[in-house]
mmCIF file of C-alpha atoms in Angstrom:
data_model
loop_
_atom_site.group_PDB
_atom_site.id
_atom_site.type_symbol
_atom_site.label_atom_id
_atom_site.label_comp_id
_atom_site.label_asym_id
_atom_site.label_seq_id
_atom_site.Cartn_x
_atom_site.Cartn_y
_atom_site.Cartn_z
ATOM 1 C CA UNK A 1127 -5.240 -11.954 34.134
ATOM 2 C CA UNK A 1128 -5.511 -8.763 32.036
ATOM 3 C CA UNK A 1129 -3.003 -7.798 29.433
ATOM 4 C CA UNK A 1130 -2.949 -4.070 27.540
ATOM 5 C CA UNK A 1131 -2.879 -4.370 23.444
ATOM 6 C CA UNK A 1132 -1.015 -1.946 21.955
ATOM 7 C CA UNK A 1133 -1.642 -0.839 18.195
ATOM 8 C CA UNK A 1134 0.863 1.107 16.409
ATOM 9 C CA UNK A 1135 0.884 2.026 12.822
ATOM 10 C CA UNK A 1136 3.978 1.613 11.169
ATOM 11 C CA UNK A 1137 5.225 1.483 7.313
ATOM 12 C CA UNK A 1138 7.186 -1.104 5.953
ATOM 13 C CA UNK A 1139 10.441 0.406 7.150
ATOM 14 C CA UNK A 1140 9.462 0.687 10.617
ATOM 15 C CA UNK A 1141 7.642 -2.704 10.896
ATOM 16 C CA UNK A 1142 10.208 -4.584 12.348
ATOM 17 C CA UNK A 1143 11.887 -2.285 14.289
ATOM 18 C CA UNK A 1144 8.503 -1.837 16.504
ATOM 19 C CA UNK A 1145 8.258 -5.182 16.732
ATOM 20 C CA UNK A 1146 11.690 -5.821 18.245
ATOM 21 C CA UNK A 1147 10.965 -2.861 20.419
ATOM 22 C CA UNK A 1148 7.693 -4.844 21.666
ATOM 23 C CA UNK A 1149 9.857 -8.351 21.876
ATOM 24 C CA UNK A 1150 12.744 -7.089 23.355
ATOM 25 C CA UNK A 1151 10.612 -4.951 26.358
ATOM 26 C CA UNK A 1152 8.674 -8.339 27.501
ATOM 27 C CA UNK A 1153 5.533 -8.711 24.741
ATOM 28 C CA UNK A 1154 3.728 -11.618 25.366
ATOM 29 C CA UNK A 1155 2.762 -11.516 21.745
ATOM 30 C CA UNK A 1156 3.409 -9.496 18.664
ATOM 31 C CA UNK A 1157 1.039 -9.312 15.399
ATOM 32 C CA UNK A 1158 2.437 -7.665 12.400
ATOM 33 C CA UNK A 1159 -0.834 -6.229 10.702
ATOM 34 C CA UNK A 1160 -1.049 -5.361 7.132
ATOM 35 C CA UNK A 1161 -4.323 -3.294 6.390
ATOM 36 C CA UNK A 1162 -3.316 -0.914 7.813
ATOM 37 C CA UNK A 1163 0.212 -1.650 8.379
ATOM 38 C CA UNK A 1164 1.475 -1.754 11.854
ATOM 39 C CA UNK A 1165 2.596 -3.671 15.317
ATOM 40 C CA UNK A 1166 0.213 -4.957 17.381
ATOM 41 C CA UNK A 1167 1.535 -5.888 20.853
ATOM 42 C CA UNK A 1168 0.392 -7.326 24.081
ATOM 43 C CA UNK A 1169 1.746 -7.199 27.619
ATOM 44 C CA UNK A 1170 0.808 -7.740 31.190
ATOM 45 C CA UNK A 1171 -1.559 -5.069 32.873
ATOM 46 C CA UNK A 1172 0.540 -5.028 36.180
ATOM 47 C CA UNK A 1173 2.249 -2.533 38.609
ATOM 48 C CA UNK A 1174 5.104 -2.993 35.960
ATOM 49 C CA UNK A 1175 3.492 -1.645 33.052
ATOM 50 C CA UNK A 1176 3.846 2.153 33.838
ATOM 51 C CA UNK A 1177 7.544 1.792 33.746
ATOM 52 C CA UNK A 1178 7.846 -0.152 31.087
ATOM 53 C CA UNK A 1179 5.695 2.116 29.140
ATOM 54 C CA UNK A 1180 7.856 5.046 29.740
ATOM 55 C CA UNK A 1181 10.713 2.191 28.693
ATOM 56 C CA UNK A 1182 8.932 1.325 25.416
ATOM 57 C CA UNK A 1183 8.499 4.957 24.084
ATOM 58 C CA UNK A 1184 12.340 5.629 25.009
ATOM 59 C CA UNK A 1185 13.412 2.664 22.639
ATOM 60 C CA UNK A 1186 10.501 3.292 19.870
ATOM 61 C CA UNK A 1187 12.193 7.363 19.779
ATOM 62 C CA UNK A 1188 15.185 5.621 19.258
ATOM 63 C CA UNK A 1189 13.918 4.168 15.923
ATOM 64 C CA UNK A 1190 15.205 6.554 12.889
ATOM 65 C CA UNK A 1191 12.366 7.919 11.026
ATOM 66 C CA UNK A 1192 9.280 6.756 13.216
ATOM 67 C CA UNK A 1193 7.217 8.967 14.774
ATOM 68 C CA UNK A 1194 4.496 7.503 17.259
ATOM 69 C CA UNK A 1195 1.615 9.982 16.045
ATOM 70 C CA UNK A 1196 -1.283 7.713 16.786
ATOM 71 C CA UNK A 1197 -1.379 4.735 19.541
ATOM 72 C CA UNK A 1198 -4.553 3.129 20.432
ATOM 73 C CA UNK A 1199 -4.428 0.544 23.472
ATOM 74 C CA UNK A 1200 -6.860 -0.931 25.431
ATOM 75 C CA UNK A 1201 -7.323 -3.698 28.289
ATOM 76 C CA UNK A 1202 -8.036 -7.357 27.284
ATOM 77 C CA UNK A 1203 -8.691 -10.387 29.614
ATOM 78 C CA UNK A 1204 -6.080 -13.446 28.374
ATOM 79 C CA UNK A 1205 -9.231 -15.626 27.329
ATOM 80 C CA UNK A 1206 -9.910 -12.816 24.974
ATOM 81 C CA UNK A 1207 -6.136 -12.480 23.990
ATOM 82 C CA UNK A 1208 -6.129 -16.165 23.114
ATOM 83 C CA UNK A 1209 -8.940 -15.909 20.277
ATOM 84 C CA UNK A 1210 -8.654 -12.145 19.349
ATOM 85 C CA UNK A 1211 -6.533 -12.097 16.633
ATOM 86 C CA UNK A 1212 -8.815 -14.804 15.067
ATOM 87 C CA UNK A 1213 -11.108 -12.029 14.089
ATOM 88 C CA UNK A 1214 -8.143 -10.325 12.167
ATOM 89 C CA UNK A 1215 -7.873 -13.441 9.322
ATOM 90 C CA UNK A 1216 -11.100 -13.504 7.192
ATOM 91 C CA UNK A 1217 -11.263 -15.799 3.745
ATOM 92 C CA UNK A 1218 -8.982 -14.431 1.197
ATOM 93 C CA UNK A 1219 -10.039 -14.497 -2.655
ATOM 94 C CA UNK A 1220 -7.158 -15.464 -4.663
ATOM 95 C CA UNK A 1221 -8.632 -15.871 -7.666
ATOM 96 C CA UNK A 1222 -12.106 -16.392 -9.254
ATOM 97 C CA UNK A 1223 -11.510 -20.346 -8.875
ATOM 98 C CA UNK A 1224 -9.374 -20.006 -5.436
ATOM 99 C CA UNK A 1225 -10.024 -19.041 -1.787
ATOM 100 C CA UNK A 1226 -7.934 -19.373 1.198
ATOM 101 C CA UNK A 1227 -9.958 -19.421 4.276
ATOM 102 C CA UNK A 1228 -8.958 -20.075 8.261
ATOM 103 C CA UNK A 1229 -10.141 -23.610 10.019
ATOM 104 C CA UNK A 1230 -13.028 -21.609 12.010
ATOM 105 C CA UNK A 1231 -14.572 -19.818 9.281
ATOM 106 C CA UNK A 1232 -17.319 -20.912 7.664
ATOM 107 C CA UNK A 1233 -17.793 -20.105 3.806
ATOM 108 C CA UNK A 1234 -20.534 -20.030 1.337
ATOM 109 C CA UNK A 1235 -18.683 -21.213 -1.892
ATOM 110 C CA UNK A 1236 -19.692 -19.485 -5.307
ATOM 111 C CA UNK A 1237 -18.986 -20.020 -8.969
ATOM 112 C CA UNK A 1238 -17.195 -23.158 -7.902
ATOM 113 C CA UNK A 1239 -14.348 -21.680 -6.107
ATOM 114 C CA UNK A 1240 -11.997 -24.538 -4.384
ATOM 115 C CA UNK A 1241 -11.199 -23.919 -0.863
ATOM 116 C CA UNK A 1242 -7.428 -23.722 0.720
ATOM 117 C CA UNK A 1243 -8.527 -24.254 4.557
ATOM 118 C CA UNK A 1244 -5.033 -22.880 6.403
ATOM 119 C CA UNK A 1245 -4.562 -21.992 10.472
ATOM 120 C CA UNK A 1246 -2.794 -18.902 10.425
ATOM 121 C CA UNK A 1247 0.573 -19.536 12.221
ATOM 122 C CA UNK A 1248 4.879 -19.118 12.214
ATOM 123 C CA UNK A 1249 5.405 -22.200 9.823
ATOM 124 C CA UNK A 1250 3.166 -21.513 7.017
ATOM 125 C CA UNK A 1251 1.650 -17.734 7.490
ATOM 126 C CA UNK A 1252 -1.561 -16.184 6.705
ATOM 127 C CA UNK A 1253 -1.510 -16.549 3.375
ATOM 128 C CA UNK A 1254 -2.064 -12.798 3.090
ATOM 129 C CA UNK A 1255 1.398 -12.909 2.117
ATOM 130 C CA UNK A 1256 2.382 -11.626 -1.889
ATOM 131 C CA UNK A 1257 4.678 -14.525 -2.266
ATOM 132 C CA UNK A 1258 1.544 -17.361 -1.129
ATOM 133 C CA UNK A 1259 -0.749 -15.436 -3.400
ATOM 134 C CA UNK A 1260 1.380 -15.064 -6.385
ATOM 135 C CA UNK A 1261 2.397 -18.862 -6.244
ATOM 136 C CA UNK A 1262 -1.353 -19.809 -5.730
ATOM 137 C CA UNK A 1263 -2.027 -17.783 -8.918
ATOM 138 C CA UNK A 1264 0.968 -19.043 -10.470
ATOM 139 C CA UNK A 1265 -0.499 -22.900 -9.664
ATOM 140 C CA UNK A 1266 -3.679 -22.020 -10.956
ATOM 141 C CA UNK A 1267 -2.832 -21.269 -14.534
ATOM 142 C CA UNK A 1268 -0.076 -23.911 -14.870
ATOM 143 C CA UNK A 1269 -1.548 -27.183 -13.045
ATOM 144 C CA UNK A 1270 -3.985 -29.302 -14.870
ATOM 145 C CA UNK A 1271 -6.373 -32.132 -13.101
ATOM 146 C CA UNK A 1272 -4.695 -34.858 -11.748
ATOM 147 C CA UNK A 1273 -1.578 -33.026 -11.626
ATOM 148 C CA UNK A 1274 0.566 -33.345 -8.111
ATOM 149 C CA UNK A 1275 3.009 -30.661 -6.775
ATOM 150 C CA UNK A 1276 5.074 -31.021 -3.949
ATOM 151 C CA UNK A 1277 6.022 -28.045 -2.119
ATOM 152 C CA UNK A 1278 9.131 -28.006 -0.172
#
């Protein structure tokens, strides 16, 4: 089956509102991007899709202060959809001593950095987010060896 990915840039007042858009008009999956900010979307590339394309841009004009100047899209088989947005989380530097990297990526570690190996996901996150980075740095400066946190 073949879905069509929609890209949208958005700012951080319009974020969620795309989103919902996307949700509420039958996305099979939303990704909220952050360099550059925006919405990316996926949805079935059937008869229905012309129609609900015409649907989409009636609710997104509905959105106050958003104004769809750029759209990319393009077709994508579902084995594709499954992995693609794997290529959107790459290790993440926290600090000189500190990297967060994803389960599939491989990483050449240098000046002795410790590795935080995370699967991007709804429960935890990316880790791209400020509050995990901040609290990571925040952890770095104040725990000592042997030290144990629990984080609930």
């Amino acid at each position: 089956m073949k879905y069509i990915e929609i890209t949208v840039p958005t700012d951080e007042w319009t974020t969620d509102a795309v989103a919902n858009v996307f949700t509420e008009h039958g996305s099979g999956g939303v990704v909220l991007c952050e360099n550059p900010t925006g919405v990316r979307a996926y949805f079935p590339d059937d008869e229905s899709w012309p129609k609900r394309w015409e649907e989409i841009l009636a609710s997104l004009q509905q959105i106050p202060d958003f104004q769809l100047e750029v759209l990319q899209w393009k077709s994508v088989n579902a084995e594709d959809w499954a992995n693609a947005w794997k290529q959107y989380f790459r290790p993440i530097p926290v600090d000189p001593g500190l990297v967060i990297v994803p389960a599939w990526e491989e990483v050449q570690l240098e000046n002795e950095r410790r590795v935080i190996r995370l699967d991007p996901g709804m429960a935890f996150g990316t880790g791209q987010h400020a509050s995990t980075y901040l609290c990571l740095q925040a952890l770095q400066e104040a725990l000592q060896p042997g030290d144990r946190v629990l984080d609930v």
